Coordinates of C-alpha atoms and ligand atoms in Angstrom, one line a residue:
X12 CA -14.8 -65.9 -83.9
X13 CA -15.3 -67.5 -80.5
X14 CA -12.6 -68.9 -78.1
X15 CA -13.1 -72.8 -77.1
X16 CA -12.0 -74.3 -73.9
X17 CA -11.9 -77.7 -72.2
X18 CA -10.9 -78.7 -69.0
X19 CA -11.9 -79.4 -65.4
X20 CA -13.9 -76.1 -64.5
X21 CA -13.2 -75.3 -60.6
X22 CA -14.2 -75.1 -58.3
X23 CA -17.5 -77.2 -59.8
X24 CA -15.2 -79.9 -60.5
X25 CA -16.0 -80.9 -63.7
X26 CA -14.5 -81.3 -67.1
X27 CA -16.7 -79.5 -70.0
X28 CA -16.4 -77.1 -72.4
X29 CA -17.1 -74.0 -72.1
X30 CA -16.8 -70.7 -75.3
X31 CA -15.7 -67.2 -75.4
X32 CA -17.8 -64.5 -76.8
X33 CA -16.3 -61.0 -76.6
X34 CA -16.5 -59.9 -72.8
X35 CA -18.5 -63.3 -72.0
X36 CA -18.4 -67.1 -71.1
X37 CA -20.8 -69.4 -72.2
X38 CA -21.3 -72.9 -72.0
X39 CA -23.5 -73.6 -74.9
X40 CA -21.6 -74.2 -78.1
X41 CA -21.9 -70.9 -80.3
X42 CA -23.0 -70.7 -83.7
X43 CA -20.1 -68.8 -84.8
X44 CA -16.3 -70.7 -85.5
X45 CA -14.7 -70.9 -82.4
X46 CA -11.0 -71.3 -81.9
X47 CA -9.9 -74.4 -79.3
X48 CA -7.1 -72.3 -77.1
X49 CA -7.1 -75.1 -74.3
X50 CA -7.4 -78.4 -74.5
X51 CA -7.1 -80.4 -70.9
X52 CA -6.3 -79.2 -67.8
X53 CA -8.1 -77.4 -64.9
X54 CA -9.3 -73.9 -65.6
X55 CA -10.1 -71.0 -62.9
X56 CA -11.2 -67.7 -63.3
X57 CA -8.0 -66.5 -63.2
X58 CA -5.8 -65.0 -59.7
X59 CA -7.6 -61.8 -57.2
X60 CA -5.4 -59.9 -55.4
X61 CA -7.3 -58.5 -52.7
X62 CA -5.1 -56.4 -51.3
X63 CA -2.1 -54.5 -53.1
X64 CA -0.9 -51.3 -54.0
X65 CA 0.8 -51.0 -57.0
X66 CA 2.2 -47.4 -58.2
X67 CA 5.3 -46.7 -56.1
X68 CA 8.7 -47.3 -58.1
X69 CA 10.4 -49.6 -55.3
X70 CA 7.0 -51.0 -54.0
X71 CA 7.7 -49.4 -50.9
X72 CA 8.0 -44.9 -50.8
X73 CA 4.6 -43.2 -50.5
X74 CA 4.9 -41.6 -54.3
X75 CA 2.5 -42.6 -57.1
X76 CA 4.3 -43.1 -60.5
X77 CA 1.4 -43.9 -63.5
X78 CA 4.6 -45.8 -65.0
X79 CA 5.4 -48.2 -62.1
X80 CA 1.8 -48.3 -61.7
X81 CA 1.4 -49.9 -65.4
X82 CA 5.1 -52.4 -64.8
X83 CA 3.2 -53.4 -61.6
X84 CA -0.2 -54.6 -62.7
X85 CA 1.5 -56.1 -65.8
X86 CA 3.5 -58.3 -63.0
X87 CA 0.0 -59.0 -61.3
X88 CA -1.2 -60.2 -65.2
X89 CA 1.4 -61.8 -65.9
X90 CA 1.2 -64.1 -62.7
X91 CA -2.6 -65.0 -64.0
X92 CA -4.2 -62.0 -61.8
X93 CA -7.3 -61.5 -63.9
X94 CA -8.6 -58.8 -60.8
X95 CA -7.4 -56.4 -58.6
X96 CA -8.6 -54.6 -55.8
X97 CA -6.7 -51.7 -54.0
X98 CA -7.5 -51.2 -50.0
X99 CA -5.1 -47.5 -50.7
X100 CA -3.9 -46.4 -53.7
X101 CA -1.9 -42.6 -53.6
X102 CA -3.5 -41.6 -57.0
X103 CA -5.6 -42.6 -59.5
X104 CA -6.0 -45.3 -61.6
X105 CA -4.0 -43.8 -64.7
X106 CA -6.3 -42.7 -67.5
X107 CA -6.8 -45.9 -70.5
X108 CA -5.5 -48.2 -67.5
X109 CA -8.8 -49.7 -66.3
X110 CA -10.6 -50.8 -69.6
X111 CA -7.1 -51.3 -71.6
X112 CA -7.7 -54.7 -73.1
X113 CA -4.5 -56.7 -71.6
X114 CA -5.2 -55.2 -67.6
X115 CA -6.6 -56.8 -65.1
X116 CA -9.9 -55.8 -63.5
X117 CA -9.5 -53.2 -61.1
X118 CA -11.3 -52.0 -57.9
X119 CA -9.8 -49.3 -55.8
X120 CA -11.2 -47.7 -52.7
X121 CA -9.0 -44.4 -53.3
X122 CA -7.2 -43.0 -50.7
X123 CA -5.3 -44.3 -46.8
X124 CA -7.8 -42.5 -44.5
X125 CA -6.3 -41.7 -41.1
X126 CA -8.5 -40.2 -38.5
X127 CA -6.5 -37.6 -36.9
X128 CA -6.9 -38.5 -33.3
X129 CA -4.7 -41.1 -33.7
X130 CA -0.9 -40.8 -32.0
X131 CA 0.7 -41.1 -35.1
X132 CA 0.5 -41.6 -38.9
X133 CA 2.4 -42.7 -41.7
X134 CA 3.1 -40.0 -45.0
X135 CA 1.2 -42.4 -47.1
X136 CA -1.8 -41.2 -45.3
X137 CA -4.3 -39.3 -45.7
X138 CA -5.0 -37.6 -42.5
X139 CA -8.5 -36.4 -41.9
X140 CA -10.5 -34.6 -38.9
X141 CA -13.9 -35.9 -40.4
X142 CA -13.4 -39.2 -41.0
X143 CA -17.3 -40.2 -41.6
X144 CA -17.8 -37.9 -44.3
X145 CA -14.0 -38.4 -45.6
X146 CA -14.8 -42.3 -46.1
X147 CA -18.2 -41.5 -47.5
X148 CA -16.7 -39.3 -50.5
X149 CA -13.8 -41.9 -50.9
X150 CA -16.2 -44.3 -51.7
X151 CA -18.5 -42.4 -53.7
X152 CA -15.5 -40.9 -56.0
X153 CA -14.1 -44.6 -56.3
X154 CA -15.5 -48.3 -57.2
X155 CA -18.0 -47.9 -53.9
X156 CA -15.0 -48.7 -51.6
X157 CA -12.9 -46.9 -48.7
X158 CA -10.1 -47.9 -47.1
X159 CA -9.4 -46.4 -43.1
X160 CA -6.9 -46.7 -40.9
X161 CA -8.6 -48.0 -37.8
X162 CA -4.9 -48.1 -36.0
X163 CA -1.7 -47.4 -36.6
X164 CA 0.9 -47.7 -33.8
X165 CA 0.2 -50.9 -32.1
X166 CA 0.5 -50.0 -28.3
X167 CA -1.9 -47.1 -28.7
X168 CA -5.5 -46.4 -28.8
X169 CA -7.6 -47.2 -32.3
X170 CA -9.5 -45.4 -33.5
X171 CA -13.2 -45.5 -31.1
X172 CA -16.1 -47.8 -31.9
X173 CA -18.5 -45.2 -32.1
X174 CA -16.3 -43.4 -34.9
X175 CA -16.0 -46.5 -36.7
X176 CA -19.6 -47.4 -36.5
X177 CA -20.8 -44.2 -37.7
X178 CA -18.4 -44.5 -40.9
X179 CA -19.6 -47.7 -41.5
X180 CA -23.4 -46.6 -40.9
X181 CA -22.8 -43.7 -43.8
X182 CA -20.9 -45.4 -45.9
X183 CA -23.4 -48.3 -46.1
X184 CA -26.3 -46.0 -46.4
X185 CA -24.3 -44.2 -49.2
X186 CA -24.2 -48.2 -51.1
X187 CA -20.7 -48.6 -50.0
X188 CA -18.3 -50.4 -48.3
X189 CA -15.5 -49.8 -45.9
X190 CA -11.7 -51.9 -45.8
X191 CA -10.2 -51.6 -42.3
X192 CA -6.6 -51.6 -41.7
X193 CA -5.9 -53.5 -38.2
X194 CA -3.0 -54.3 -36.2
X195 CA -3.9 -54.2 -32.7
X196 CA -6.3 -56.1 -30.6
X197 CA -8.6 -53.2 -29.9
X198 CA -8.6 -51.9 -33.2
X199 CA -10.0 -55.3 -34.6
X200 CA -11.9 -55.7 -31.8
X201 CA -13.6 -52.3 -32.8
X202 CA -13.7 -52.8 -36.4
X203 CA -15.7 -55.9 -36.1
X204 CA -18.2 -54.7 -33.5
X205 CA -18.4 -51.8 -36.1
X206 CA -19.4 -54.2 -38.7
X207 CA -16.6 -53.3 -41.1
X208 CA -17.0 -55.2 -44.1
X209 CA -13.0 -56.0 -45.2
X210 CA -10.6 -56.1 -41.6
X211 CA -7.4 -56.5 -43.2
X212 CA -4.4 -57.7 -41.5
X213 CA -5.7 -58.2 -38.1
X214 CA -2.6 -58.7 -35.9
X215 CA -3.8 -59.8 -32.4
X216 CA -7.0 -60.3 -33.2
X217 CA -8.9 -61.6 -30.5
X218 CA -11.0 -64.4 -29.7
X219 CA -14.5 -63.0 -29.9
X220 CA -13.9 -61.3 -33.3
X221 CA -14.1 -64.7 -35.3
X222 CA -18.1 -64.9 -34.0
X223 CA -18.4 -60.9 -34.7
X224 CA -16.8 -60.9 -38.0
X225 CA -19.3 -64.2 -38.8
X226 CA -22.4 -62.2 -38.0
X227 CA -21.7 -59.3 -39.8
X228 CA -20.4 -61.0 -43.0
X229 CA -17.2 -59.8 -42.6
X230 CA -14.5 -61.0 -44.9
X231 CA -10.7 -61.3 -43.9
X232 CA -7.6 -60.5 -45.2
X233 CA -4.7 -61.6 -43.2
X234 CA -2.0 -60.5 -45.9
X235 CA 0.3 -63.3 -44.1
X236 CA 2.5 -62.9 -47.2
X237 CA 3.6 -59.5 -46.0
X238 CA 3.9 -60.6 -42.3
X239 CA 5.6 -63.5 -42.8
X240 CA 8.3 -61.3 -44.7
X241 CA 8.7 -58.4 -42.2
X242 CA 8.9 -61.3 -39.3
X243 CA 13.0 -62.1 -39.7
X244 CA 13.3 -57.9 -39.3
X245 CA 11.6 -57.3 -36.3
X246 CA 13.9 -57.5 -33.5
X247 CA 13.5 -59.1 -30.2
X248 CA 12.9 -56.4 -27.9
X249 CA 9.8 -55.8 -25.8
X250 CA 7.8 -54.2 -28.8
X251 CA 9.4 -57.2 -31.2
X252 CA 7.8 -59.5 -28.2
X253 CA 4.2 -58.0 -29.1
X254 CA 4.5 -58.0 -33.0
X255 CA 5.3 -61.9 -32.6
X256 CA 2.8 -62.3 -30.5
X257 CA 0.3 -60.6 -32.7
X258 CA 1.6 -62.5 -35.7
X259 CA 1.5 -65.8 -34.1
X260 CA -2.5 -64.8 -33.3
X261 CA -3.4 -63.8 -36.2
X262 CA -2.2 -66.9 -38.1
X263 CA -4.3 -69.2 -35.7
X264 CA -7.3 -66.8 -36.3
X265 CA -7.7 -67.9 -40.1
X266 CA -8.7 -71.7 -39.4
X267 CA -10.8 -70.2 -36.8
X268 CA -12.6 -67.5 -39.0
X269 CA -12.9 -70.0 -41.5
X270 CA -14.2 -72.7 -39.5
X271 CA -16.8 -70.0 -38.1
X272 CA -18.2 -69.4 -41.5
X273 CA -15.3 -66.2 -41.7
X274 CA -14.6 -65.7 -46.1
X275 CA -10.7 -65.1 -46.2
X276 CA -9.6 -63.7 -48.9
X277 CA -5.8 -63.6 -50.0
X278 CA -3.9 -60.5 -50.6
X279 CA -0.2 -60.1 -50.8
X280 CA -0.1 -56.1 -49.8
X281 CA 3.8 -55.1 -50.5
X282 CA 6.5 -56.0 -53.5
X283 CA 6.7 -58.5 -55.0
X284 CA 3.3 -58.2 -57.4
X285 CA 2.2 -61.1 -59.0
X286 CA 2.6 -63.2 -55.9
X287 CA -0.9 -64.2 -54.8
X288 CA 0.1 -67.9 -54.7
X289 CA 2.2 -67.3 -52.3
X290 CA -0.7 -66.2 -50.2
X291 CA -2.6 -69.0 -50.8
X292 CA 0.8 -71.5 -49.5
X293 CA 0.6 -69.4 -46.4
X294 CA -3.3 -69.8 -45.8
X295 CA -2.7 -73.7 -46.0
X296 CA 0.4 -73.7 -43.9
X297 CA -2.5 -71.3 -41.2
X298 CA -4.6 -74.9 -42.1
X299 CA -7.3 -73.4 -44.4
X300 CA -8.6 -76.2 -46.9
X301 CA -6.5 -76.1 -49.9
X302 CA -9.8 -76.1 -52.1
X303 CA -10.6 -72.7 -49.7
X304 CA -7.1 -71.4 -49.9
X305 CA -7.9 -71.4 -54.2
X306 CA -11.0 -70.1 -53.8
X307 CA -9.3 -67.0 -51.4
X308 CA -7.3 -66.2 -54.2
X309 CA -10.0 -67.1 -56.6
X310 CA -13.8 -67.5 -57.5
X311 CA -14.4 -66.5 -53.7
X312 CA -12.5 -63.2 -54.5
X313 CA -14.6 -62.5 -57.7
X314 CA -17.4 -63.4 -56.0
X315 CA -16.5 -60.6 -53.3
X316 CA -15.8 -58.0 -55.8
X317 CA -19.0 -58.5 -58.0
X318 CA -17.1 -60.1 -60.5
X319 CA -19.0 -63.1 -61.9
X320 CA -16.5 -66.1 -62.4
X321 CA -16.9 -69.1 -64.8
X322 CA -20.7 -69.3 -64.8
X323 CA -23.2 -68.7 -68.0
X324 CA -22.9 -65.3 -68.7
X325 CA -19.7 -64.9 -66.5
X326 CA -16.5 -62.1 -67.4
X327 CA -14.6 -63.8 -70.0
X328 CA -11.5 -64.6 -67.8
X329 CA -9.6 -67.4 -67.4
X330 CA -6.4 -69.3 -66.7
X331 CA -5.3 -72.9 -67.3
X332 CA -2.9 -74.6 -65.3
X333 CA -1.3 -78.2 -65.8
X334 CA -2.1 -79.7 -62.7
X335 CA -4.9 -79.5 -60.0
X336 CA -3.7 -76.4 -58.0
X337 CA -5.9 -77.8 -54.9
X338 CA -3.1 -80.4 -55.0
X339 CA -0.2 -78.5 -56.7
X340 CA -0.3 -74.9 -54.9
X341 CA 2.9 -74.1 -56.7
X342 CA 1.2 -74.4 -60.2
X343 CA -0.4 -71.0 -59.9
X344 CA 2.5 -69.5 -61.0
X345 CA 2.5 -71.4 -64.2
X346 CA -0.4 -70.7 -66.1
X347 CA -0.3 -72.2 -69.6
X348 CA -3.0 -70.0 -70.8
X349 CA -4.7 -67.1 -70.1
X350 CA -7.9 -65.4 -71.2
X351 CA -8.4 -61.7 -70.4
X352 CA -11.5 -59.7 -71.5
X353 CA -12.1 -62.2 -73.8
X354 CA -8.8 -61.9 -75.6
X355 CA -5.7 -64.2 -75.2
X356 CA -2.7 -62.5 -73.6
X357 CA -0.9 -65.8 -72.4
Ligands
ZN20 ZN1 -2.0 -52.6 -47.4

C-alpha cells in the first residue's frame, strides 16, 4: 500500500499530489492502493537541525548517554525534524539508532577537534597535536564530516590560517568536509580564507568574510538560538562588552551573507531539542526572507546534507502544517502529520 498526499508542496508553491512508496516520493499516481494521510495544507520536507548535540542527560555536561541520546532525537522527531546533523557528538551514534524506522536522518562529523596550540580548551574536546590528519580520520570514520575548533577563548589567538588551510586541503582531497567552530573575529576571518565549508557561530565576524564565505561556497550557521539565550547571562564587564559586541555583529552578518549569495542554515546547538523554529524566528528577526528562513531549516538544509527533499524520487519525508509557515513561523511546531522513512509516525 502507498501513502497519498495533497497539499501546497514548498517551496515550489504548488498544490498537487504527490505518493509514498517505501523509502520514496513520487509524483505519479501508483498502481498499487494508496492510503490519503493528508488532505490540504502546505507540506515540507520535514525540519534540519544543522547543528545539535544530543547525548548529554541535562543537554549541557560533556558525558554521552546512548539513553538521553535516544529521548533527545525523539524530541527533534517529535518537533517534525526529519534530519539531523551533529557538528560534535562525544560518542557514537548508538547501535539500531541511525536506520530505526521512527529516527530522524542523521549525519555526524564525530568528535570536537581542538588543536592543541590553542590557550585553552573545554573537557568536551578532543585535544589534538595533529590536527590535519586528526580531522582527516574524523571524517573518514564518520558521514564524510569533521567538526574543529578553530577558537576557543575569544581574546586569544585562533587557531593559524595555514593550519586551517591544510586541514581543509586534506580533508577535501580525502571527499570530505570540515564544520568550523568560530567566535572571534580572527578565527572567522581565518576559517573563511581557509575555505571551510560550515563556519558555525561566527561571533564578530567581520566585514570581508560575507564576500569570502560567497566565493568559497561556504554555508553559515549562526546558532542565534543559543546566543540569544546565553545573552541575559553575560555580565557587563569589559569581556561582557566584547561578547555583545560580537553578538550584535554577527546578527547583522546574516542579511549580509545572505544578500551576498551566503546559504544559512539554522541550527539550534544547546537544550531545548526540537526547537529549530525557533531558529528560523530569530533568522527573520536578523531580516532573512521568511521563505529563506524555511528553507534554512528546511529543503535548503536537505539540500546541504545530500538529502533529496520533495522531488521525484526524493526520501520519503514529510510534514504538514495548517497554515503557510512563510507566513505563520510559529506553525512549525504544529505539524499535523508526519511522514518518516516512508512510515507515518505523527
Ligand atoms: Zn555546537
Amino acid at each position: 500500500m502507498a501513502l497519498h498526499l495533497r497539499g501546497t508542496v514548498l517551496p515550489h508553491d504548488t498544490p498537487r499530489d504527490l505518493w509514498i512508496l517505501g523509502d520514496r516520493i513520487t509524483f505519479d499516481r501508483p498502481s498499487v492502493e494508496a492510503e490519503t494521510v493528508a488532505d490540504g495544507g502546505y507540506l515540507l520536507p520535514g525540519l534540519v537541525d544543522v547543528h545539535t548535540h544530543p547525548g548529554s542527560p541535562s543537554g549541557e555536561e560533556p558525558v554521552f548517554d546512548p539513553g538521553a541520546f535516544a529521548e533527545q532525537i525523539a524530541e527533534h522527531r517529535d518537533a517534525g525534524t526529519t534530519a539531523l546533523r551533529f557538528p560534535g557528538l562525544l560518542g557514537e551514534i548508538p547501535d539500531g539508532l541511525r536506520e530505526a524506522p521512527d529516527a530522524p536522518r542523521m549525519v555526524t562529523a564525530g568528535r570536537w577537534l581542538a588543536w592543541a596550540g590553542l590557550s585553552r580548551s573545554a573537557d568536551f574536546h578532543t585535544v589534538t597535536d595533529d590536527l590535519v590528519a586528526a580531522a582527516v580520520a574524523e571524517a573518514k570514520a564518520h558521514d564524510g564530516w569533521c567538526k574543529l575548533m578553530g577558537d576557543w577563548d575569544f581574546e586569544a589567538d585562533p587557531v593559524p590560517y595555514d593550519l586551517l588551510r591544510a586541514v581543509t586541503d586534506a580533508v577535501h582531497a580525502a571527499g570530505g568536509r570540515v564544520a568550523a567552530h568560530c567566535q572571534s573575529a580572527q578565527g572567522v576571518l581565518n576559517a573563511a580564507r581557509a575555505g571551510i565549508d560550515s563556519i558555525e557561530h561566527g561571533m564578530g565576524m567581520p566585514e570581508e568574510c560575507v564576500e569570502l564565505m560567497a566565493g568559497h561556497g561556504t554555508v553559515y550557521v549562526p546558532t542565534l538560538t543559543a546566543f540569544a539565550r546565553s545573552a541575559p547571562r553575560i555580565k557587563d564587564n569589559p569581556r561582557g562588552h566584547l561578547w555583545h559586541e560580537g553578538h550584535r555583529i554577527m546578527i547583522r552578518r546574516v542579511r549580509e551573507a545572505h544578500d551576498a549569495g551566503v546559504t544559512v542554515l539554522a541550527g539550534t546547538d544547546s537544550a531545548p531539542f526540537g526547537n529549530v523554529a525557533t531558529e528560523v524566528e530569530h533568522l527573520i528577526a536578523a531580516g532573512l526572507p521568511a521563505d529563506v528562513a524555511v528553507g534554512a531549516a528546511s529543503w535548503a538544509a536537505r539540500d546541504f546534507l545530500g538529502l533529496p527533499g520533495l522531488v521525484e524520487g526524493g526520501l520519503a519525508d514529510v510534514t504538514v502544517y495548517d497554515a503557510d509557515p512563510r507566513r505563520e513561523p510559529g506553525v512549525l511546531r504544529h505539524p499535523r502529520r508526519m511522514v518518516l522513512r516512508g512510515r507515518v509516525v505523527r
